[in-house]
PDB file of N, CA and C in Angstrom:
ATOM      1  N   UNK A   1       0.813  -1.191   0.000  1.00  0.00           N
ATOM      2  CA  UNK A   1       0.000   0.000   0.000  1.00  0.00           C
ATOM      3  C   UNK A   1       0.864   1.267   0.000  1.00  0.00           C
ATOM      4  N   UNK A   2       1.932   1.235   0.763  1.00  0.00           N
ATOM      5  CA  UNK A   2       2.826   2.383   0.825  1.00  0.00           C
ATOM      6  C   UNK A   2       3.453   2.662  -0.538  1.00  0.00           C
ATOM      7  N   UNK A   3       3.808   1.602  -1.232  1.00  0.00           N
ATOM      8  CA  UNK A   3       4.396   1.729  -2.567  1.00  0.00           C
ATOM      9  C   UNK A   3       3.417   2.398  -3.534  1.00  0.00           C
ATOM     10  N   UNK A   4       2.169   1.971  -3.502  1.00  0.00           N
ATOM     11  CA  UNK A   4       1.144   2.553  -4.382  1.00  0.00           C
ATOM     12  C   UNK A   4       0.917   4.020  -4.017  1.00  0.00           C
ATOM     13  N   UNK A   5       0.817   4.313  -2.718  1.00  0.00           N
ATOM     14  CA  UNK A   5       0.592   5.684  -2.277  1.00  0.00           C
ATOM     15  C   UNK A   5       1.722   6.625  -2.657  1.00  0.00           C
ATOM     16  N   UNK A   6       2.955   6.166  -2.491  1.00  0.00           N
ATOM     17  CA  UNK A   6       4.111   6.996  -2.862  1.00  0.00           C
ATOM     18  C   UNK A   6       4.143   7.233  -4.373  1.00  0.00           C
ATOM     19  N   UNK A   7       3.877   6.192  -5.134  1.00  0.00           N
ATOM     20  CA  UNK A   7       3.832   6.331  -6.589  1.00  0.00           C
ATOM     21  C   UNK A   7       2.732   7.286  -7.027  1.00  0.00           C
ATOM     22  N   UNK A   8       1.549   7.156  -6.413  1.00  0.00           N
ATOM     23  CA  UNK A   8       0.419   8.028  -6.766  1.00  0.00           C
ATOM     24  C   UNK A   8       0.730   9.485  -6.443  1.00  0.00           C
ATOM     25  N   UNK A   9       1.372   9.714  -5.316  1.00  0.00           N
ATOM     26  CA  UNK A   9       1.736  11.089  -4.944  1.00  0.00           C
ATOM     27  C   UNK A   9       2.697  11.689  -5.970  1.00  0.00           C
ATOM     28  N   UNK A  10       3.696  10.925  -6.365  1.00  0.00           N
ATOM     29  CA  UNK A  10       4.641  11.412  -7.375  1.00  0.00           C
ATOM     30  C   UNK A  10       3.950  11.660  -8.713  1.00  0.00           C
ATOM     31  N   UNK A  11       3.084  10.736  -9.104  1.00  0.00           N
ATOM     32  CA  UNK A  11       2.362  10.898 -10.368  1.00  0.00           C
ATOM     33  C   UNK A  11       1.466  12.121 -10.370  1.00  0.00           C
ATOM     34  N   UNK A  12       0.774  12.358  -9.264  1.00  0.00           N
ATOM     35  CA  UNK A  12      -0.109  13.528  -9.168  1.00  0.00           C
ATOM     36  C   UNK A  12       0.693  14.827  -9.204  1.00  0.00           C
ATOM     37  N   UNK A  13       1.836  14.845  -8.540  1.00  0.00           N
ATOM     38  CA  UNK A  13       2.694  16.032  -8.567  1.00  0.00           C
ATOM     39  C   UNK A  13       3.216  16.300  -9.982  1.00  0.00           C
ATOM     40  N   UNK A  14       3.609  15.243 -10.676  1.00  0.00           N
ATOM     41  CA  UNK A  14       4.085  15.392 -12.054  1.00  0.00           C
ATOM     42  C   UNK A  14       2.975  15.915 -12.960  1.00  0.00           C
ATOM     43  N   UNK A  15       1.768  15.367 -12.795  1.00  0.00           N
ATOM     44  CA  UNK A  15       0.626  15.835 -13.596  1.00  0.00           C
ATOM     45  C   UNK A  15       0.339  17.299 -13.310  1.00  0.00           C
ATOM     46  N   UNK A  16       0.345  17.687 -12.045  1.00  0.00           N
ATOM     47  CA  UNK A  16       0.091  19.080 -11.680  1.00  0.00           C
ATOM     48  C   UNK A  16       1.129  20.006 -12.302  1.00  0.00           C
ATOM     49  N   UNK A  17       2.391  19.631 -12.219  1.00  0.00           N
ATOM     50  CA  UNK A  17       3.470  20.444 -12.771  1.00  0.00           C
ATOM     51  C   UNK A  17       3.318  20.592 -14.283  1.00  0.00           C
ATOM     52  N   UNK A  18       3.080  19.475 -14.989  1.00  0.00           N
ATOM     53  CA  UNK A  18       2.937  19.539 -16.444  1.00  0.00           C
ATOM     54  C   UNK A  18       1.696  20.318 -16.851  1.00  0.00           C
ATOM     55  N   UNK A  19       0.599  20.137 -16.140  1.00  0.00           N
ATOM     56  CA  UNK A  19      -0.626  20.883 -16.440  1.00  0.00           C
ATOM     57  C   UNK A  19      -0.385  22.373 -16.261  1.00  0.00           C
ATOM     58  N   UNK A  20       0.317  22.749 -15.206  1.00  0.00           N
ATOM     59  CA  UNK A  20       0.624  24.168 -14.979  1.00  0.00           C
ATOM     60  C   UNK A  20       1.459  24.742 -16.118  1.00  0.00           C
ATOM     61  N   UNK A  21       2.422  23.972 -16.613  1.00  0.00           N
ATOM     62  CA  UNK A  21       3.248  24.434 -17.731  1.00  0.00           C
ATOM     63  C   UNK A  21       2.420  24.612 -18.998  1.00  0.00           C
ATOM     64  N   UNK A  22       1.607  23.602 -19.329  1.00  0.00           N
ATOM     65  CA  UNK A  22       0.841  23.651 -20.570  1.00  0.00           C
ATOM     66  C   UNK A  22      -0.268  24.690 -20.525  1.00  0.00           C
ATOM     67  N   UNK A  23      -0.850  24.924 -19.358  1.00  0.00           N
ATOM     68  CA  UNK A  23      -1.947  25.888 -19.279  1.00  0.00           C
ATOM     69  C   UNK A  23      -1.475  27.320 -19.457  1.00  0.00           C
ATOM     70  N   UNK A  24      -0.183  27.558 -19.355  1.00  0.00           N
ATOM     71  CA  UNK A  24       0.358  28.897 -19.627  1.00  0.00           C
ATOM     72  C   UNK A  24       0.187  29.269 -21.094  1.00  0.00           C
ATOM     73  N   UNK A  25       0.019  28.271 -21.938  1.00  0.00           N
ATOM     74  CA  UNK A  25      -0.134  28.507 -23.379  1.00  0.00           C
ATOM     75  C   UNK A  25      -1.499  29.095 -23.718  1.00  0.00           C
ATOM     76  N   UNK A  26      -2.432  28.995 -22.798  1.00  0.00           N
ATOM     77  CA  UNK A  26      -3.787  29.542 -22.956  1.00  0.00           C
ATOM     78  C   UNK A  26      -4.487  29.031 -24.215  1.00  0.00           C
ATOM     79  N   UNK A  27      -4.395  27.746 -24.440  1.00  0.00           N
ATOM     80  CA  UNK A  27      -5.078  27.102 -25.557  1.00  0.00           C
ATOM     81  C   UNK A  27      -6.488  26.767 -25.108  1.00  0.00           C
ATOM     82  N   UNK A  28      -7.491  27.079 -25.915  1.00  0.00           N
ATOM     83  CA  UNK A  28      -8.879  26.819 -25.551  1.00  0.00           C
ATOM     84  C   UNK A  28      -9.273  25.387 -25.930  1.00  0.00           C
ATOM     85  N   UNK A  29      -8.471  24.460 -25.454  1.00  0.00           N
ATOM     86  CA  UNK A  29      -8.706  23.037 -25.713  1.00  0.00           C
ATOM     87  C   UNK A  29      -7.949  22.278 -24.644  1.00  0.00           C
ATOM     88  N   UNK A  30      -8.437  21.165 -24.153  1.00  0.00           N
ATOM     89  CA  UNK A  30      -7.789  20.450 -23.037  1.00  0.00           C
ATOM     90  C   UNK A  30      -6.543  19.670 -23.452  1.00  0.00           C
ATOM     91  N   UNK A  31      -5.585  20.375 -24.015  1.00  0.00           N
ATOM     92  CA  UNK A  31      -4.362  19.746 -24.514  1.00  0.00           C
ATOM     93  C   UNK A  31      -3.545  19.105 -23.392  1.00  0.00           C
ATOM     94  N   UNK A  32      -3.482  19.743 -22.247  1.00  0.00           N
ATOM     95  CA  UNK A  32      -2.693  19.201 -21.132  1.00  0.00           C
ATOM     96  C   UNK A  32      -3.203  17.826 -20.724  1.00  0.00           C
ATOM     97  N   UNK A  33      -4.505  17.709 -20.507  1.00  0.00           N
ATOM     98  CA  UNK A  33      -5.081  16.420 -20.095  1.00  0.00           C
ATOM     99  C   UNK A  33      -4.889  15.373 -21.181  1.00  0.00           C
ATOM    100  N   UNK A  34      -5.074  15.759 -22.433  1.00  0.00           N
ATOM    101  CA  UNK A  34      -4.903  14.816 -23.536  1.00  0.00           C
ATOM    102  C   UNK A  34      -3.477  14.281 -23.573  1.00  0.00           C
ATOM    103  N   UNK A  35      -2.496  15.171 -23.513  1.00  0.00           N
ATOM    104  CA  UNK A  35      -1.098  14.733 -23.572  1.00  0.00           C
ATOM    105  C   UNK A  35      -0.706  13.900 -22.363  1.00  0.00           C
ATOM    106  N   UNK A  36      -1.184  14.265 -21.210  1.00  0.00           N
ATOM    107  CA  UNK A  36      -0.893  13.492 -19.999  1.00  0.00           C
ATOM    108  C   UNK A  36      -1.490  12.094 -20.110  1.00  0.00           C
ATOM    109  N   UNK A  37      -2.742  12.009 -20.504  1.00  0.00           N
ATOM    110  CA  UNK A  37      -3.382  10.696 -20.595  1.00  0.00           C
ATOM    111  C   UNK A  37      -2.758   9.825 -21.690  1.00  0.00           C
ATOM    112  N   UNK A  38      -2.391  10.419 -22.819  1.00  0.00           N
ATOM    113  CA  UNK A  38      -1.778   9.625 -23.891  1.00  0.00           C
ATOM    114  C   UNK A  38      -0.374   9.165 -23.513  1.00  0.00           C
ATOM    115  N   UNK A  39       0.426  10.032 -22.901  1.00  0.00           N
ATOM    116  CA  UNK A  39       1.767   9.597 -22.500  1.00  0.00           C
ATOM    117  C   UNK A  39       1.685   8.567 -21.375  1.00  0.00           C
ATOM    118  N   UNK A  40       0.747   8.738 -20.466  1.00  0.00           N
ATOM    119  CA  UNK A  40       0.565   7.765 -19.397  1.00  0.00           C
ATOM    120  C   UNK A  40       0.150   6.406 -19.929  1.00  0.00           C
ATOM    121  N   UNK A  41      -0.719   6.408 -20.928  1.00  0.00           N
ATOM    122  CA  UNK A  41      -1.159   5.155 -21.535  1.00  0.00           C
ATOM    123  C   UNK A  41      -0.027   4.469 -22.277  1.00  0.00           C
ATOM    124  N   UNK A  42       0.786   5.248 -22.971  1.00  0.00           N
ATOM    125  CA  UNK A  42       1.944   4.688 -23.680  1.00  0.00           C
ATOM    126  C   UNK A  42       2.910   4.036 -22.689  1.00  0.00           C
ATOM    127  N   UNK A  43       3.237   4.751 -21.620  1.00  0.00           N
ATOM    128  CA  UNK A  43       4.170   4.212 -20.631  1.00  0.00           C
ATOM    129  C   UNK A  43       3.574   2.987 -19.938  1.00  0.00           C
ATOM    130  N   UNK A  44       2.275   3.006 -19.652  1.00  0.00           N
ATOM    131  CA  UNK A  44       1.645   1.839 -19.042  1.00  0.00           C
ATOM    132  C   UNK A  44       1.706   0.637 -19.976  1.00  0.00           C
ATOM    133  N   UNK A  45       1.544   0.877 -21.273  1.00  0.00           N
ATOM    134  CA  UNK A  45       1.695  -0.207 -22.244  1.00  0.00           C
ATOM    135  C   UNK A  45       3.102  -0.777 -22.230  1.00  0.00           C
ATOM    136  N   UNK A  46       4.097   0.092 -22.157  1.00  0.00           N
ATOM    137  CA  UNK A  46       5.494  -0.365 -22.091  1.00  0.00           C
ATOM    138  C   UNK A  46       5.709  -1.193 -20.819  1.00  0.00           C
ATOM    139  N   UNK A  47       5.241  -0.681 -19.690  1.00  0.00           N
ATOM    140  CA  UNK A  47       5.406  -1.398 -18.425  1.00  0.00           C
ATOM    141  C   UNK A  47       4.690  -2.738 -18.437  1.00  0.00           C
ATOM    142  N   UNK A  48       3.504  -2.756 -19.008  1.00  0.00           N
ATOM    143  CA  UNK A  48       2.743  -3.999 -19.070  1.00  0.00           C
ATOM    144  C   UNK A  48       3.494  -5.045 -19.875  1.00  0.00           C
ATOM    145  N   UNK A  49       4.151  -4.616 -20.929  1.00  0.00           N
ATOM    146  CA  UNK A  49       4.918  -5.554 -21.742  1.00  0.00           C
ATOM    147  C   UNK A  49       6.177  -6.055 -21.079  1.00  0.00           C
ATOM    148  N   UNK A  50       6.711  -5.293 -20.110  1.00  0.00           N
ATOM    149  CA  UNK A  50       8.005  -5.648 -19.519  1.00  0.00           C
ATOM    150  C   UNK A  50       7.960  -6.027 -18.037  1.00  0.00           C
ATOM    151  N   UNK A  51       7.007  -5.479 -17.292  1.00  0.00           N
ATOM    152  CA  UNK A  51       7.008  -5.695 -15.849  1.00  0.00           C
ATOM    153  C   UNK A  51       5.829  -6.524 -15.350  1.00  0.00           C
ATOM    154  N   UNK A  52       5.099  -7.130 -16.266  1.00  0.00           N
ATOM    155  CA  UNK A  52       3.886  -7.828 -15.865  1.00  0.00           C
ATOM    156  C   UNK A  52       4.162  -8.910 -14.820  1.00  0.00           C
ATOM    157  N   UNK A  53       5.320  -9.514 -14.845  1.00  0.00           N
ATOM    158  CA  UNK A  53       5.649 -10.570 -13.886  1.00  0.00           C
ATOM    159  C   UNK A  53       6.132 -10.010 -12.556  1.00  0.00           C
ATOM    160  N   UNK A  54       6.506  -8.745 -12.516  1.00  0.00           N
ATOM    161  CA  UNK A  54       7.016  -8.131 -11.293  1.00  0.00           C
ATOM    162  C   UNK A  54       5.906  -7.320 -10.628  1.00  0.00           C
ATOM    163  N   UNK A  55       5.163  -7.969  -9.755  1.00  0.00           N
ATOM    164  CA  UNK A  55       4.010  -7.335  -9.128  1.00  0.00           C
ATOM    165  C   UNK A  55       4.341  -6.085  -8.337  1.00  0.00           C
ATOM    166  N   UNK A  56       5.461  -6.090  -7.613  1.00  0.00           N
ATOM    167  CA  UNK A  56       5.829  -4.925  -6.802  1.00  0.00           C
ATOM    168  C   UNK A  56       6.122  -3.709  -7.681  1.00  0.00           C
ATOM    169  N   UNK A  57       6.840  -3.928  -8.772  1.00  0.00           N
ATOM    170  CA  UNK A  57       7.152  -2.822  -9.681  1.00  0.00           C
ATOM    171  C   UNK A  57       5.883  -2.301 -10.345  1.00  0.00           C
ATOM    172  N   UNK A  58       4.987  -3.189 -10.743  1.00  0.00           N
ATOM    173  CA  UNK A  58       3.737  -2.751 -11.384  1.00  0.00           C
ATOM    174  C   UNK A  58       2.859  -1.983 -10.398  1.00  0.00           C
ATOM    175  N   UNK A  59       2.866  -2.371  -9.136  1.00  0.00           N
ATOM    176  CA  UNK A  59       2.074  -1.637  -8.146  1.00  0.00           C
ATOM    177  C   UNK A  59       2.588  -0.205  -8.003  1.00  0.00           C
ATOM    178  N   UNK A  60       3.902  -0.026  -7.921  1.00  0.00           N
ATOM    179  CA  UNK A  60       4.450   1.326  -7.785  1.00  0.00           C
ATOM    180  C   UNK A  60       4.284   2.126  -9.071  1.00  0.00           C
ATOM    181  N   UNK A  61       4.808   1.590 -10.190  1.00  0.00           N
ATOM    182  CA  UNK A  61       4.836   2.332 -11.458  1.00  0.00           C
ATOM    183  C   UNK A  61       3.476   2.389 -12.134  1.00  0.00           C
ATOM    184  N   UNK A  62       2.805   1.264 -12.246  1.00  0.00           N
ATOM    185  CA  UNK A  62       1.543   1.212 -12.983  1.00  0.00           C
ATOM    186  C   UNK A  62       0.363   1.737 -12.194  1.00  0.00           C
ATOM    187  N   UNK A  63       0.067   1.076 -11.070  1.00  0.00           N
ATOM    188  CA  UNK A  63      -1.089   1.474 -10.259  1.00  0.00           C
ATOM    189  C   UNK A  63      -0.839   2.810  -9.581  1.00  0.00           C
ATOM    190  N   UNK A  64       0.333   2.970  -8.965  1.00  0.00           N
ATOM    191  CA  UNK A  64       0.629   4.181  -8.213  1.00  0.00           C
ATOM    192  C   UNK A  64       0.956   5.378  -9.074  1.00  0.00           C
ATOM    193  N   UNK A  65       2.154   5.390  -9.635  1.00  0.00           N
ATOM    194  CA  UNK A  65       2.626   6.564 -10.365  1.00  0.00           C
ATOM    195  C   UNK A  65       1.729   6.912 -11.557  1.00  0.00           C
ATOM    196  N   UNK A  66       1.461   5.954 -12.409  1.00  0.00           N
ATOM    197  CA  UNK A  66       0.651   6.269 -13.593  1.00  0.00           C
ATOM    198  C   UNK A  66      -0.822   6.452 -13.252  1.00  0.00           C
ATOM    199  N   UNK A  67      -1.277   5.801 -12.179  1.00  0.00           N
ATOM    200  CA  UNK A  67      -2.641   6.047 -11.710  1.00  0.00           C
ATOM    201  C   UNK A  67      -2.808   7.470 -11.204  1.00  0.00           C
ATOM    202  N   UNK A  68      -1.778   8.000 -10.545  1.00  0.00           N
ATOM    203  CA  UNK A  68      -1.814   9.385 -10.087  1.00  0.00           C
ATOM    204  C   UNK A  68      -1.554  10.383 -11.200  1.00  0.00           C
ATOM    205  N   UNK A  69      -0.795   9.968 -12.184  1.00  0.00           N
ATOM    206  CA  UNK A  69      -0.419  10.844 -13.304  1.00  0.00           C
ATOM    207  C   UNK A  69      -1.578  11.056 -14.281  1.00  0.00           C
ATOM    208  N   UNK A  70      -2.228   9.970 -14.673  1.00  0.00           N
ATOM    209  CA  UNK A  70      -3.330  10.088 -15.629  1.00  0.00           C
ATOM    210  C   UNK A  70      -4.607  10.495 -14.903  1.00  0.00           C
ATOM    211  N   UNK A  71      -5.578  10.986 -15.663  1.00  0.00           N
ATOM    212  CA  UNK A  71      -6.801  11.469 -15.032  1.00  0.00           C
ATOM    213  C   UNK A  71      -8.026  11.248 -15.907  1.00  0.00           C
ATOM    214  N   UNK A  72      -8.836  10.291 -15.514  1.00  0.00           N
ATOM    215  CA  UNK A  72     -10.089  10.033 -16.210  1.00  0.00           C
ATOM    216  C   UNK A  72     -11.155  11.038 -15.767  1.00  0.00           C
ATOM    217  N   UNK A  73     -11.101  11.458 -14.512  1.00  0.00           N
ATOM    218  CA  UNK A  73     -12.116  12.383 -14.008  1.00  0.00           C
ATOM    219  C   UNK A  73     -12.005  13.759 -14.658  1.00  0.00           C
ATOM    220  N   UNK A  74     -10.792  14.270 -14.822  1.00  0.00           N
ATOM    221  CA  UNK A  74     -10.635  15.566 -15.488  1.00  0.00           C
ATOM    222  C   UNK A  74     -11.068  15.476 -16.941  1.00  0.00           C
ATOM    223  N   UNK A  75     -10.736  14.370 -17.600  1.00  0.00           N
ATOM    224  CA  UNK A  75     -11.163  14.136 -18.982  1.00  0.00           C
ATOM    225  C   UNK A  75     -12.682  14.243 -19.086  1.00  0.00           C
ATOM    226  N   UNK A  76     -13.410  13.583 -18.196  1.00  0.00           N
ATOM    227  CA  UNK A  76     -14.873  13.627 -18.247  1.00  0.00           C
ATOM    228  C   UNK A  76     -15.429  14.996 -17.882  1.00  0.00           C
ATOM    229  N   UNK A  77     -14.797  15.678 -16.941  1.00  0.00           N
ATOM    230  CA  UNK A  77     -15.228  17.031 -16.587  1.00  0.00           C
ATOM    231  C   UNK A  77     -15.079  17.965 -17.785  1.00  0.00           C
ATOM    232  N   UNK A  78     -13.992  17.814 -18.520  1.00  0.00           N
ATOM    233  CA  UNK A  78     -13.779  18.644 -19.712  1.00  0.00           C
ATOM    234  C   UNK A  78     -14.790  18.310 -20.806  1.00  0.00           C
ATOM    235  N   UNK A  79     -15.153  17.041 -20.943  1.00  0.00           N
ATOM    236  CA  UNK A  79     -16.190  16.673 -21.916  1.00  0.00           C
ATOM    237  C   UNK A  79     -17.537  17.303 -21.543  1.00  0.00           C
ATOM    238  N   UNK A  80     -17.896  17.250 -20.272  1.00  0.00           N
ATOM    239  CA  UNK A  80     -19.154  17.845 -19.823  1.00  0.00           C
ATOM    240  C   UNK A  80     -19.147  19.354 -20.057  1.00  0.00           C
ATOM    241  N   UNK A  81     -18.015  20.003 -19.810  1.00  0.00           N
ATOM    242  CA  UNK A  81     -17.912  21.448 -20.063  1.00  0.00           C
ATOM    243  C   UNK A  81     -18.136  21.746 -21.544  1.00  0.00           C
ATOM    244  N   UNK A  82     -17.611  20.901 -22.423  1.00  0.00           N
ATOM    245  CA  UNK A  82     -17.817  21.098 -23.861  1.00  0.00           C
ATOM    246  C   UNK A  82     -19.285  20.913 -24.232  1.00  0.00           C
ATOM    247  N   UNK A  83     -19.960  19.988 -23.581  1.00  0.00           N
ATOM    248  CA  UNK A  83     -21.397  19.810 -23.821  1.00  0.00           C
ATOM    249  C   UNK A  83     -22.138  21.070 -23.384  1.00  0.00           C
ATOM    250  N   UNK A  84     -21.833  21.562 -22.182  1.00  0.00           N
ATOM    251  CA  UNK A  84     -22.492  22.763 -21.663  1.00  0.00           C
ATOM    252  C   UNK A  84     -22.269  23.975 -22.565  1.00  0.00           C
ATOM    253  N   UNK A  85     -21.103  24.035 -23.202  1.00  0.00           N
ATOM    254  CA  UNK A  85     -20.756  25.162 -24.070  1.00  0.00           C
ATOM    255  C   UNK A  85     -21.141  24.913 -25.526  1.00  0.00           C
ATOM    256  N   UNK A  86     -21.775  23.778 -25.796  1.00  0.00           N
ATOM    257  CA  UNK A  86     -22.208  23.398 -27.152  1.00  0.00           C
ATOM    258  C   UNK A  86     -21.048  23.375 -28.144  1.00  0.00           C
ATOM    259  N   UNK A  87     -19.911  22.906 -27.699  1.00  0.00           N
ATOM    260  CA  UNK A  87     -18.716  22.796 -28.550  1.00  0.00           C
ATOM    261  C   UNK A  87     -18.643  21.366 -29.080  1.00  0.00           C
ATOM    262  N   UNK A  88     -19.576  21.041 -29.966  1.00  0.00           N
ATOM    263  CA  UNK A  88     -19.759  19.664 -30.412  1.00  0.00           C
ATOM    264  C   UNK A  88     -18.562  19.145 -31.208  1.00  0.00           C
ATOM    265  N   UNK A  89     -17.972  19.965 -32.042  1.00  0.00           N
ATOM    266  CA  UNK A  89     -16.811  19.534 -32.819  1.00  0.00           C
ATOM    267  C   UNK A  89     -15.617  19.234 -31.922  1.00  0.00           C
ATOM    268  N   UNK A  90     -15.366  20.118 -30.966  1.00  0.00           N
ATOM    269  CA  UNK A  90     -14.275  19.906 -30.021  1.00  0.00           C
ATOM    270  C   UNK A  90     -14.524  18.662 -29.180  1.00  0.00           C
ATOM    271  N   UNK A  91     -15.767  18.485 -28.745  1.00  0.00           N
ATOM    272  CA  UNK A  91     -16.126  17.327 -27.936  1.00  0.00           C
ATOM    273  C   UNK A  91     -15.864  16.036 -28.701  1.00  0.00           C
ATOM    274  N   UNK A  92     -16.317  15.966 -29.920  1.00  0.00           N
ATOM    275  CA  UNK A  92     -16.128  14.759 -30.723  1.00  0.00           C
ATOM    276  C   UNK A  92     -14.647  14.487 -30.983  1.00  0.00           C
ATOM    277  N   UNK A  93     -13.908  15.530 -31.322  1.00  0.00           N
ATOM    278  CA  UNK A  93     -12.478  15.359 -31.585  1.00  0.00           C
ATOM    279  C   UNK A  93     -11.749  14.910 -30.322  1.00  0.00           C
ATOM    280  N   UNK A  94     -12.044  15.539 -29.201  1.00  0.00           N
ATOM    281  CA  UNK A  94     -11.391  15.195 -27.935  1.00  0.00           C
ATOM    282  C   UNK A  94     -11.706  13.756 -27.529  1.00  0.00           C
ATOM    283  N   UNK A  95     -12.959  13.372 -27.677  1.00  0.00           N
ATOM    284  CA  UNK A  95     -13.389  12.015 -27.334  1.00  0.00           C
ATOM    285  C   UNK A  95     -12.679  10.975 -28.201  1.00  0.00           C
ATOM    286  N   UNK A  96     -12.675  11.189 -29.507  1.00  0.00           N
ATOM    287  CA  UNK A  96     -12.070  10.229 -30.433  1.00  0.00           C
ATOM    288  C   UNK A  96     -10.558  10.164 -30.258  1.00  0.00           C
ATOM    289  N   UNK A  97      -9.917  11.328 -30.154  1.00  0.00           N
ATOM    290  CA  UNK A  97      -8.459  11.345 -29.988  1.00  0.00           C
ATOM    291  C   UNK A  97      -8.066  10.707 -28.655  1.00  0.00           C
ATOM    292  N   UNK A  98      -8.825  10.983 -27.603  1.00  0.00           N
ATOM    293  CA  UNK A  98      -8.500  10.424 -26.288  1.00  0.00           C
ATOM    294  C   UNK A  98      -8.653   8.911 -26.265  1.00  0.00           C
ATOM    295  N   UNK A  99      -9.795   8.412 -26.702  1.00  0.00           N
ATOM    296  CA  UNK A  99     -10.016   6.962 -26.651  1.00  0.00           C
ATOM    297  C   UNK A  99      -9.231   6.226 -27.733  1.00  0.00           C
ATOM    298  N   UNK A 100      -9.304   6.706 -28.958  1.00  0.00           N
ATOM    299  CA  UNK A 100      -8.562   6.066 -30.046  1.00  0.00           C
ATOM    300  C   UNK A 100      -7.068   6.171 -29.846  1.00  0.00           C
ATOM    301  N   UNK A 101      -6.618   7.357 -29.464  1.00  0.00           N
ATOM    302  CA  UNK A 101      -5.194   7.557 -29.213  1.00  0.00           C
ATOM    303  C   UNK A 101      -4.714   6.765 -28.011  1.00  0.00           C
ATOM    304  N   UNK A 102      -5.551   6.658 -26.991  1.00  0.00           N
ATOM    305  CA  UNK A 102      -5.193   5.881 -25.811  1.00  0.00           C
ATOM    306  C   UNK A 102      -5.022   4.405 -26.130  1.00  0.00           C
ATOM    307  N   UNK A 103      -5.948   3.862 -26.904  1.00  0.00           N
ATOM    308  CA  UNK A 103      -5.831   2.459 -27.317  1.00  0.00           C
ATOM    309  C   UNK A 103      -4.595   2.245 -28.183  1.00  0.00           C
ATOM    310  N   UNK A 104      -4.370   3.168 -29.115  1.00  0.00           N
ATOM    311  CA  UNK A 104      -3.194   3.057 -29.987  1.00  0.00           C
ATOM    312  C   UNK A 104      -1.902   3.186 -29.181  1.00  0.00           C
ATOM    313  N   UNK A 105      -1.861   4.136 -28.239  1.00  0.00           N
ATOM    314  CA  UNK A 105      -0.662   4.329 -27.423  1.00  0.00           C
ATOM    315  C   UNK A 105      -0.376   3.098 -26.565  1.00  0.00           C
ATOM    316  N   UNK A 106      -1.417   2.507 -25.991  1.00  0.00           N
ATOM    317  CA  UNK A 106      -1.226   1.293 -25.175  1.00  0.00           C
ATOM    318  C   UNK A 106      -0.682   0.157 -26.047  1.00  0.00           C
ATOM    319  N   UNK A 107      -1.242   0.009 -27.227  1.00  0.00           N
ATOM    320  CA  UNK A 107      -0.793  -1.050 -28.142  1.00  0.00           C
ATOM    321  C   UNK A 107       0.671  -0.835 -28.550  1.00  0.00           C
ATOM    322  N   UNK A 108       0.998   0.396 -28.933  1.00  0.00           N
ATOM    323  CA  UNK A 108       2.381   0.711 -29.320  1.00  0.00           C
ATOM    324  C   UNK A 108       3.318   0.431 -28.141  1.00  0.00           C
ATOM    325  N   UNK A 109       2.933   0.863 -26.952  1.00  0.00           N
ATOM    326  CA  UNK A 109       3.754   0.633 -25.781  1.00  0.00           C
ATOM    327  C   UNK A 109       3.992  -0.845 -25.518  1.00  0.00           C
ATOM    328  N   UNK A 110       2.989  -1.655 -25.719  1.00  0.00           N
ATOM    329  CA  UNK A 110       3.138  -3.095 -25.488  1.00  0.00           C
ATOM    330  C   UNK A 110       4.023  -3.749 -26.562  1.00  0.00           C
ATOM    331  N   UNK A 111       4.166  -3.096 -27.713  1.00  0.00           N
ATOM    332  CA  UNK A 111       4.993  -3.634 -28.781  1.00  0.00           C
ATOM    333  C   UNK A 111       6.466  -3.257 -28.609  1.00  0.00           C
ATOM    334  N   UNK A 112       6.733  -2.240 -27.820  1.00  0.00           N
ATOM    335  CA  UNK A 112       8.108  -1.758 -27.629  1.00  0.00           C
ATOM    336  C   UNK A 112       8.876  -2.735 -26.742  1.00  0.00           C
TER     337      UNK A 112
END
């Protein structure tokens, strides 16, 4: 449990730092969350391909660090905001890129 908690804390801090950097760009699109979730999915795919037999490492890196780094809740909050703002094109693009890109990134990571 301590391993997962420490990993999650580090992942959340990394996500916060990267989000703060990207939000300075003032882009009216959730680019920070998209990039964080796609890179997290890619790295999780790599770890799954290499550390699947090492439960302790997967708990720290996969469940902890990458669980704290990636964010499904922020992704959904941003989708709901796009619905409220009637930004249908952005919503569709964000949804497709996030899910399609996430699946592709996980697959690529598992192939590395």
